[in-house]
PDB file of C-alpha atoms in Angstrom:
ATOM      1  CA  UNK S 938      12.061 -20.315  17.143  1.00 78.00           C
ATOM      2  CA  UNK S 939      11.784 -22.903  14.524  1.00 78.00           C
ATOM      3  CA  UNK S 940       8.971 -22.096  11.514  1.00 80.00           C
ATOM      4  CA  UNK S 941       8.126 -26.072  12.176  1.00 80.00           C
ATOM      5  CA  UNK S 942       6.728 -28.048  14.991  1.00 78.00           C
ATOM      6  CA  UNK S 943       6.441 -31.916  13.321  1.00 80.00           C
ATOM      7  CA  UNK S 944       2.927 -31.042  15.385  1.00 74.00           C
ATOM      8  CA  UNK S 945       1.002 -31.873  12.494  1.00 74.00           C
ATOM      9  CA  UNK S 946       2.989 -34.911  10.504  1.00 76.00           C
ATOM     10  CA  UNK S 947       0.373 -37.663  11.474  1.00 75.00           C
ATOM     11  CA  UNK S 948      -2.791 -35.619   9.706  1.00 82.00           C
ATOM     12  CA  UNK S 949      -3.885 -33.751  13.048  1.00 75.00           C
ATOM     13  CA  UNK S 950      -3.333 -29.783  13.741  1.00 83.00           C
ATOM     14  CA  UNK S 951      -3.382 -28.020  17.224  1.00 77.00           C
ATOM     15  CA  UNK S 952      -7.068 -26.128  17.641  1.00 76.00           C
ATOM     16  CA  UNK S 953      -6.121 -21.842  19.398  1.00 78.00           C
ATOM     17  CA  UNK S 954      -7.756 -23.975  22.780  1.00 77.00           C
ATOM     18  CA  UNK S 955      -4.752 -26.752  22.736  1.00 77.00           C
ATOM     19  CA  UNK S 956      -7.084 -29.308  21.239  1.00 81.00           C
ATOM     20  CA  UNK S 957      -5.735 -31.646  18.524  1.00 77.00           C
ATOM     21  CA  UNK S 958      -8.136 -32.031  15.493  1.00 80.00           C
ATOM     22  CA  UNK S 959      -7.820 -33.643  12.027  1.00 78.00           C
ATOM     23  CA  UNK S 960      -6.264 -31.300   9.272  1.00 85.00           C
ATOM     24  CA  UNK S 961      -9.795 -31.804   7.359  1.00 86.00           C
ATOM     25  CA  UNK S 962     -12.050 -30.638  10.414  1.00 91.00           C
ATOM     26  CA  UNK S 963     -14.566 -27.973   9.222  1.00 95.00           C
ATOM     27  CA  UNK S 964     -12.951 -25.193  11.337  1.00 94.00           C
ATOM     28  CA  UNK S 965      -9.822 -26.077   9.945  1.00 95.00           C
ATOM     29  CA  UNK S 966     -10.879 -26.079   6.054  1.00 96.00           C
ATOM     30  CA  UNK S 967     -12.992 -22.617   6.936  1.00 97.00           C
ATOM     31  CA  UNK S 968      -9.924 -20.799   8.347  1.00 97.00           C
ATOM     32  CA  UNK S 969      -7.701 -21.907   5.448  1.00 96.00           C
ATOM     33  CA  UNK S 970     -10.395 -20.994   3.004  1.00 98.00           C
ATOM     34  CA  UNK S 971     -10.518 -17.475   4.574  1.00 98.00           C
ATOM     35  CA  UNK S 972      -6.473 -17.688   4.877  1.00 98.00           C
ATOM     36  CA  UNK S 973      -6.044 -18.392   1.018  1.00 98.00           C
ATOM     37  CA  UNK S 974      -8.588 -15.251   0.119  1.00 98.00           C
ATOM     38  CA  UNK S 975      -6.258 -13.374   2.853  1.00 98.00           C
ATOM     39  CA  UNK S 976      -3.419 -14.341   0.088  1.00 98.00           C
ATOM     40  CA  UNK S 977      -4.936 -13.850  -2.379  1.00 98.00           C
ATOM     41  CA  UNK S 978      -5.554 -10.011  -1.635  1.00 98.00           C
ATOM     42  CA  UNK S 979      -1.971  -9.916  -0.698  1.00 98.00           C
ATOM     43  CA  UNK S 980      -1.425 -11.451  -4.608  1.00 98.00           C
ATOM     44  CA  UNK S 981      -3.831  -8.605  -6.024  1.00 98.00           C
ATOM     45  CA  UNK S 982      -2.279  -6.000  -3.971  1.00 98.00           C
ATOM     46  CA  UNK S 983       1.542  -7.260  -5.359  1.00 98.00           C
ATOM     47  CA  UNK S 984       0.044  -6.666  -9.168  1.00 97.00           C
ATOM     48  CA  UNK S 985      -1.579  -3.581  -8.944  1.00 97.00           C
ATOM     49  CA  UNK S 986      -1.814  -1.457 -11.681  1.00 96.00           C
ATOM     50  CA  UNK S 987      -0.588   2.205 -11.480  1.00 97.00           C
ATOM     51  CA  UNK S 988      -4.002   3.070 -12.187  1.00 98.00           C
ATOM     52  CA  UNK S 989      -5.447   1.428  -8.987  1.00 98.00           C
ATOM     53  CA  UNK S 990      -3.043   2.075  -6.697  1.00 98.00           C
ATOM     54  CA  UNK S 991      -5.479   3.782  -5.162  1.00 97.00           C
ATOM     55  CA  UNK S 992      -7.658   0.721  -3.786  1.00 98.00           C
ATOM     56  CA  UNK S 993      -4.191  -0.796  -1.706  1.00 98.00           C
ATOM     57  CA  UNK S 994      -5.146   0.473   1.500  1.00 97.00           C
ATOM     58  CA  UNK S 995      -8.536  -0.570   1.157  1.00 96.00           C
ATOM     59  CA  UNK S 996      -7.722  -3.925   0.258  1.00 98.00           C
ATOM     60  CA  UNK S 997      -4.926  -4.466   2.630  1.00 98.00           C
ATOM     61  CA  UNK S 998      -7.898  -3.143   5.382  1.00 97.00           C
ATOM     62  CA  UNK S 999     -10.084  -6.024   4.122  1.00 97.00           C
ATOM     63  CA  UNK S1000      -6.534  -8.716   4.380  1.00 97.00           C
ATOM     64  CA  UNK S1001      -6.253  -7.180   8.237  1.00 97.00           C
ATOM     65  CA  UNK S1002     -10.030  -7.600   9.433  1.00 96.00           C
ATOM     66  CA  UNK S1003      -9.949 -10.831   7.521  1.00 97.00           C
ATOM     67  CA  UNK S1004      -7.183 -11.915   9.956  1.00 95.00           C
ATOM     68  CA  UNK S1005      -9.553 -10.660  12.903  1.00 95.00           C
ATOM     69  CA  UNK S1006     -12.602 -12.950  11.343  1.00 96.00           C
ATOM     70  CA  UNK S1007     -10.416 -15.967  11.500  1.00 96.00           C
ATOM     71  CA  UNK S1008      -9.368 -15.397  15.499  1.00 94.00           C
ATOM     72  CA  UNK S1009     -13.340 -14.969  16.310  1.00 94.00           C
ATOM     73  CA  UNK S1010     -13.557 -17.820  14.432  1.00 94.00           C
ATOM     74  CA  UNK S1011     -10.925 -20.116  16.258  1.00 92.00           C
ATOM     75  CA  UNK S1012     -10.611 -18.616  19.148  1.00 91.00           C
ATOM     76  CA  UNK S1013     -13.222 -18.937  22.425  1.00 82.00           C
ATOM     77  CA  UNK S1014     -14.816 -15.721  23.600  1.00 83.00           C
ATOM     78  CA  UNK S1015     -13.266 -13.469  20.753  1.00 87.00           C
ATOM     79  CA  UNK S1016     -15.510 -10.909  18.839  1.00 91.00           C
ATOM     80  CA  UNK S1017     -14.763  -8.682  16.850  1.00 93.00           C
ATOM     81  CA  UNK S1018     -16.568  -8.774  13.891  1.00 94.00           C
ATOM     82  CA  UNK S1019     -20.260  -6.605  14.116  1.00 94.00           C
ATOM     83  CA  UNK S1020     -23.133  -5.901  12.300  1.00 95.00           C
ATOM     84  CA  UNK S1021     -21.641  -2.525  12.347  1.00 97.00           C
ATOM     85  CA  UNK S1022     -18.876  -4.294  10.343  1.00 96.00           C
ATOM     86  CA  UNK S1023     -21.224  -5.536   7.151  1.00 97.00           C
ATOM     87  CA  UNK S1024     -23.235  -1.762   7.172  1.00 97.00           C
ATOM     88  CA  UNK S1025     -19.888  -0.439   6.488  1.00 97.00           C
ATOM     89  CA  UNK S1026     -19.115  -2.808   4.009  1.00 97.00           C
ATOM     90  CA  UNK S1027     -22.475  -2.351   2.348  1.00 98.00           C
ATOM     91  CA  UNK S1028     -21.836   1.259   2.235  1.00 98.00           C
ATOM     92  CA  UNK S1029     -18.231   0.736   0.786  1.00 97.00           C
ATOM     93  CA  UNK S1030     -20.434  -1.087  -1.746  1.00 98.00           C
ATOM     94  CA  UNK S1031     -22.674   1.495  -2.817  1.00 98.00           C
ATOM     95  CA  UNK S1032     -20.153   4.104  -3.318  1.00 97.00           C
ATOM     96  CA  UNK S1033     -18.417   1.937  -5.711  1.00 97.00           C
ATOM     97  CA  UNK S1034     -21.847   0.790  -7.187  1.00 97.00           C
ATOM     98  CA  UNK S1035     -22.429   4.815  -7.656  1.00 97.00           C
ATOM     99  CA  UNK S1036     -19.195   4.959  -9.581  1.00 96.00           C
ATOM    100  CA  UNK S1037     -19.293   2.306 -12.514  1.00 96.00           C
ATOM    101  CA  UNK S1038     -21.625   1.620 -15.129  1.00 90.00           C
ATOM    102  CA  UNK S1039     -25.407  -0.468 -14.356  1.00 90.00           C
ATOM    103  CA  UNK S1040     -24.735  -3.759 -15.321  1.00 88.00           C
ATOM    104  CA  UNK S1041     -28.373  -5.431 -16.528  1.00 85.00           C
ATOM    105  CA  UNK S1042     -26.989  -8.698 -17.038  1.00 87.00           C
ATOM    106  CA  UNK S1043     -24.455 -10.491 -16.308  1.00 90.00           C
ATOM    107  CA  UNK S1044     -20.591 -10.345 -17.262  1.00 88.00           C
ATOM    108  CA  UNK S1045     -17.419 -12.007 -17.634  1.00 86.00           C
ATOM    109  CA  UNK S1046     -15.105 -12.372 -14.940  1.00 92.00           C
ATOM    110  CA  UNK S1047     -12.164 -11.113 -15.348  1.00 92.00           C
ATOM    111  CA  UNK S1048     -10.507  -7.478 -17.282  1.00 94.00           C
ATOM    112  CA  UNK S1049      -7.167  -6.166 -16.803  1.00 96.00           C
ATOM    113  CA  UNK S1050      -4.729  -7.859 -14.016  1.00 97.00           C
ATOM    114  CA  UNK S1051      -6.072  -5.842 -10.925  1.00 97.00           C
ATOM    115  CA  UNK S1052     -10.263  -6.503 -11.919  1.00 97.00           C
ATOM    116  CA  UNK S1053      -9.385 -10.055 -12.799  1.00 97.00           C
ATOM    117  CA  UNK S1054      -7.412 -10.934  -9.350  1.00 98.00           C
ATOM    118  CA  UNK S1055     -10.301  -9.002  -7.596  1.00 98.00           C
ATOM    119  CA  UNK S1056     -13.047 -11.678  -9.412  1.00 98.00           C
ATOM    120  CA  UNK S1057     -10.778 -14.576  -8.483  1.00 98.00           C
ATOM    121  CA  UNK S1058     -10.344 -13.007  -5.078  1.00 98.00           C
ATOM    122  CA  UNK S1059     -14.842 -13.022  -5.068  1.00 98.00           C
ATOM    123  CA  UNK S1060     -14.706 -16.927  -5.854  1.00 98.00           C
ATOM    124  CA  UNK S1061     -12.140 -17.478  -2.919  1.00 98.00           C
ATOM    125  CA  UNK S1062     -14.669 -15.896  -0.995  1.00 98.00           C
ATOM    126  CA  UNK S1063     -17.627 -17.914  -2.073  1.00 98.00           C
ATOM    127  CA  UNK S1064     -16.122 -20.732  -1.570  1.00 98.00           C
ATOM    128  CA  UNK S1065     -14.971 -19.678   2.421  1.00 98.00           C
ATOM    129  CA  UNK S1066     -18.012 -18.655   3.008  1.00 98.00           C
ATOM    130  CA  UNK S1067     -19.597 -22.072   1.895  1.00 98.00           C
ATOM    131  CA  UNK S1068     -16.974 -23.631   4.310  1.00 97.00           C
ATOM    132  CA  UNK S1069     -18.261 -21.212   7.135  1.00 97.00           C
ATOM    133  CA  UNK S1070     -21.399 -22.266   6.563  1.00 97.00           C
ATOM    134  CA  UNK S1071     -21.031 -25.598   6.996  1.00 97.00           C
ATOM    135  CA  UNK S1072     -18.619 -25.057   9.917  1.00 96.00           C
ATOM    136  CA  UNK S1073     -21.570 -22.889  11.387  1.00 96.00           C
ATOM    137  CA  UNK S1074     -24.104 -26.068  11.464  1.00 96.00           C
ATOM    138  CA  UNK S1075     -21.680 -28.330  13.738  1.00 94.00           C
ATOM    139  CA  UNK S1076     -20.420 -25.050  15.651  1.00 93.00           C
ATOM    140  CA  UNK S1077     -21.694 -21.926  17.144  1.00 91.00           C
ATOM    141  CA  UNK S1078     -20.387 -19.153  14.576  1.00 93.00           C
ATOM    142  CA  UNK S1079     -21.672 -15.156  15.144  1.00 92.00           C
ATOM    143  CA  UNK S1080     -24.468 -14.450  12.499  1.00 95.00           C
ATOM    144  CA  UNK S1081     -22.347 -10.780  12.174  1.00 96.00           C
ATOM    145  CA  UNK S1082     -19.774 -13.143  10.869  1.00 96.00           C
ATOM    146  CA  UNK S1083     -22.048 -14.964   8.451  1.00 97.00           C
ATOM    147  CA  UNK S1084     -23.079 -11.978   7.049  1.00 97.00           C
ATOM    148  CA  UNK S1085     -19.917 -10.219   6.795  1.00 97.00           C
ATOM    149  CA  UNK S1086     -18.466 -12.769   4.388  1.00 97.00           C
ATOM    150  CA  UNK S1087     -21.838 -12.657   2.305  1.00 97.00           C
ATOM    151  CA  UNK S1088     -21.274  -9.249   1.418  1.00 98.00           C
ATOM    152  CA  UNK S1089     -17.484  -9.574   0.830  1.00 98.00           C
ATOM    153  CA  UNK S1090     -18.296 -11.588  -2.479  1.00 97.00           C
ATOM    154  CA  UNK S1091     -20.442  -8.587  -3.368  1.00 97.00           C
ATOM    155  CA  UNK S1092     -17.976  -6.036  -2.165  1.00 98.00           C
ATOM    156  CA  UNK S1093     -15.338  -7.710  -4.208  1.00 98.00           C
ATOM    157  CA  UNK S1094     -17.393  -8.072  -6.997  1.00 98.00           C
ATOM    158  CA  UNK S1095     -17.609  -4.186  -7.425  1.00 98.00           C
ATOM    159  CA  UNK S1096     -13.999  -3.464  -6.436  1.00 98.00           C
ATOM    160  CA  UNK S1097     -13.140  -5.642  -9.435  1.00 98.00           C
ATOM    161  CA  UNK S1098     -15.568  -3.627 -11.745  1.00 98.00           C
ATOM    162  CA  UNK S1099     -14.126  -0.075 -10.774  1.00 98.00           C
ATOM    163  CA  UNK S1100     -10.735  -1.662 -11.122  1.00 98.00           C
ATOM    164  CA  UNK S1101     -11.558  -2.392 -14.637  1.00 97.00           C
ATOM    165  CA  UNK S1102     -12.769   0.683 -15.132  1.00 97.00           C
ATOM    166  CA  UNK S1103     -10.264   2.877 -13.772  1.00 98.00           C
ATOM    167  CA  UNK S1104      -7.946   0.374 -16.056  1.00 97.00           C
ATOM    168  CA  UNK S1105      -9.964   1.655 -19.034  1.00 97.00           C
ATOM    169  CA  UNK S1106     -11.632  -2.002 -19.359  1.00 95.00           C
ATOM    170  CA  UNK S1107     -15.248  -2.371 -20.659  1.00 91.00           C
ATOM    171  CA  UNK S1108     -16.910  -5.119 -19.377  1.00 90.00           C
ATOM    172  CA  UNK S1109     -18.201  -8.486 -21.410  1.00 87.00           C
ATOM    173  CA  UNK S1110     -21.389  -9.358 -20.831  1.00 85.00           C
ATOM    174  CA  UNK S1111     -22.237 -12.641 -21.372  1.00 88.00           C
ATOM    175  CA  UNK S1112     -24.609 -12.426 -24.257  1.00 86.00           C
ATOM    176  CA  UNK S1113     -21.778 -10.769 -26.734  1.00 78.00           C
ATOM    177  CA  UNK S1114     -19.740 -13.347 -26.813  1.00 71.00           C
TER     178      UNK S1114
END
């Protein structure tokens, strides 16, 4: 089987239901928006410090429901994703919260290699989630989805932090520099 099809050399891509859309349709843009964090993770997970080697699983969990959210989103009658989903996620959150310093204001993005990949990896989210919103105003989307990929930001956001800090990196806040 050949890696290319020549399917998609006029502008237009092949929809999971056989339907041929323009490269820049909204489902399109919101499952390569989701595919680039998906990446990206893979990119963090490649540079891990010694230190965090502990997070891989858990990230390469988040790459592999990731790939799950993008076949509920392109593909007819497929759900996977559930509120059940985002509670875990929000507890994921909290037990990282409970773990790294209150943060009263805000801070630089970025730290050491793994923290700073893990903030980048927050803004790829923001912006797919953006996409998915828009997508979700010209198509039916699941709400569990919606919310899922609200709360990734936030989960990334504090998987970045205790990165840092099992890195040994204090973070900046904003208002000492």
């Amino acid at each position: 089987m050949k890696i290319y099809t020549r399917v998609g050399d006029h502008g237009m891509t092949k929809q999971a239901s056989g339907k041929m859309v323009a490269k820049n349709d909204l489902q399109i843009q919101t499952l390569g928006a989701i595919d680039e964090l998906e990446s990206w993770l893979g990119v963090t997970v490649a540079g891990l410090s010694n230190e965090c080697q502990q997070i891989k699983y858990e990230i390469q969990c988040v790459q592999k429901f990731l790939y799950e959210l993008q076949a509920d989103i392109a593909v007819c009658n497929h759900h996977t994703v559930t509120a059940q989903d985002t509670i875990k996620l929000e507890q994921h959150i909290d037990d990282l919260r409970a773990q790294v310093t209150e943060i009263k204001e805000f801070i630089l993005p970025g730290g050491k290699t793994t923290g700073a990949n893990l903030q980048y990896a927050r803004t790829i989210a923001r912006r797919a989630e953006r996409m998915l919103a828009a997508y979700a105003q010209q198509a039916t989307v699941n709400d569990e989805i919606l919310m899922f990929m609200n709360r990734l930001s936030d989960y990334l956001f504090v998987l970045a932090r205790y990165a840092n800090k099992l890195d040994g990196y204090q973070d900046i806040p904003t208002s000492k520099i």
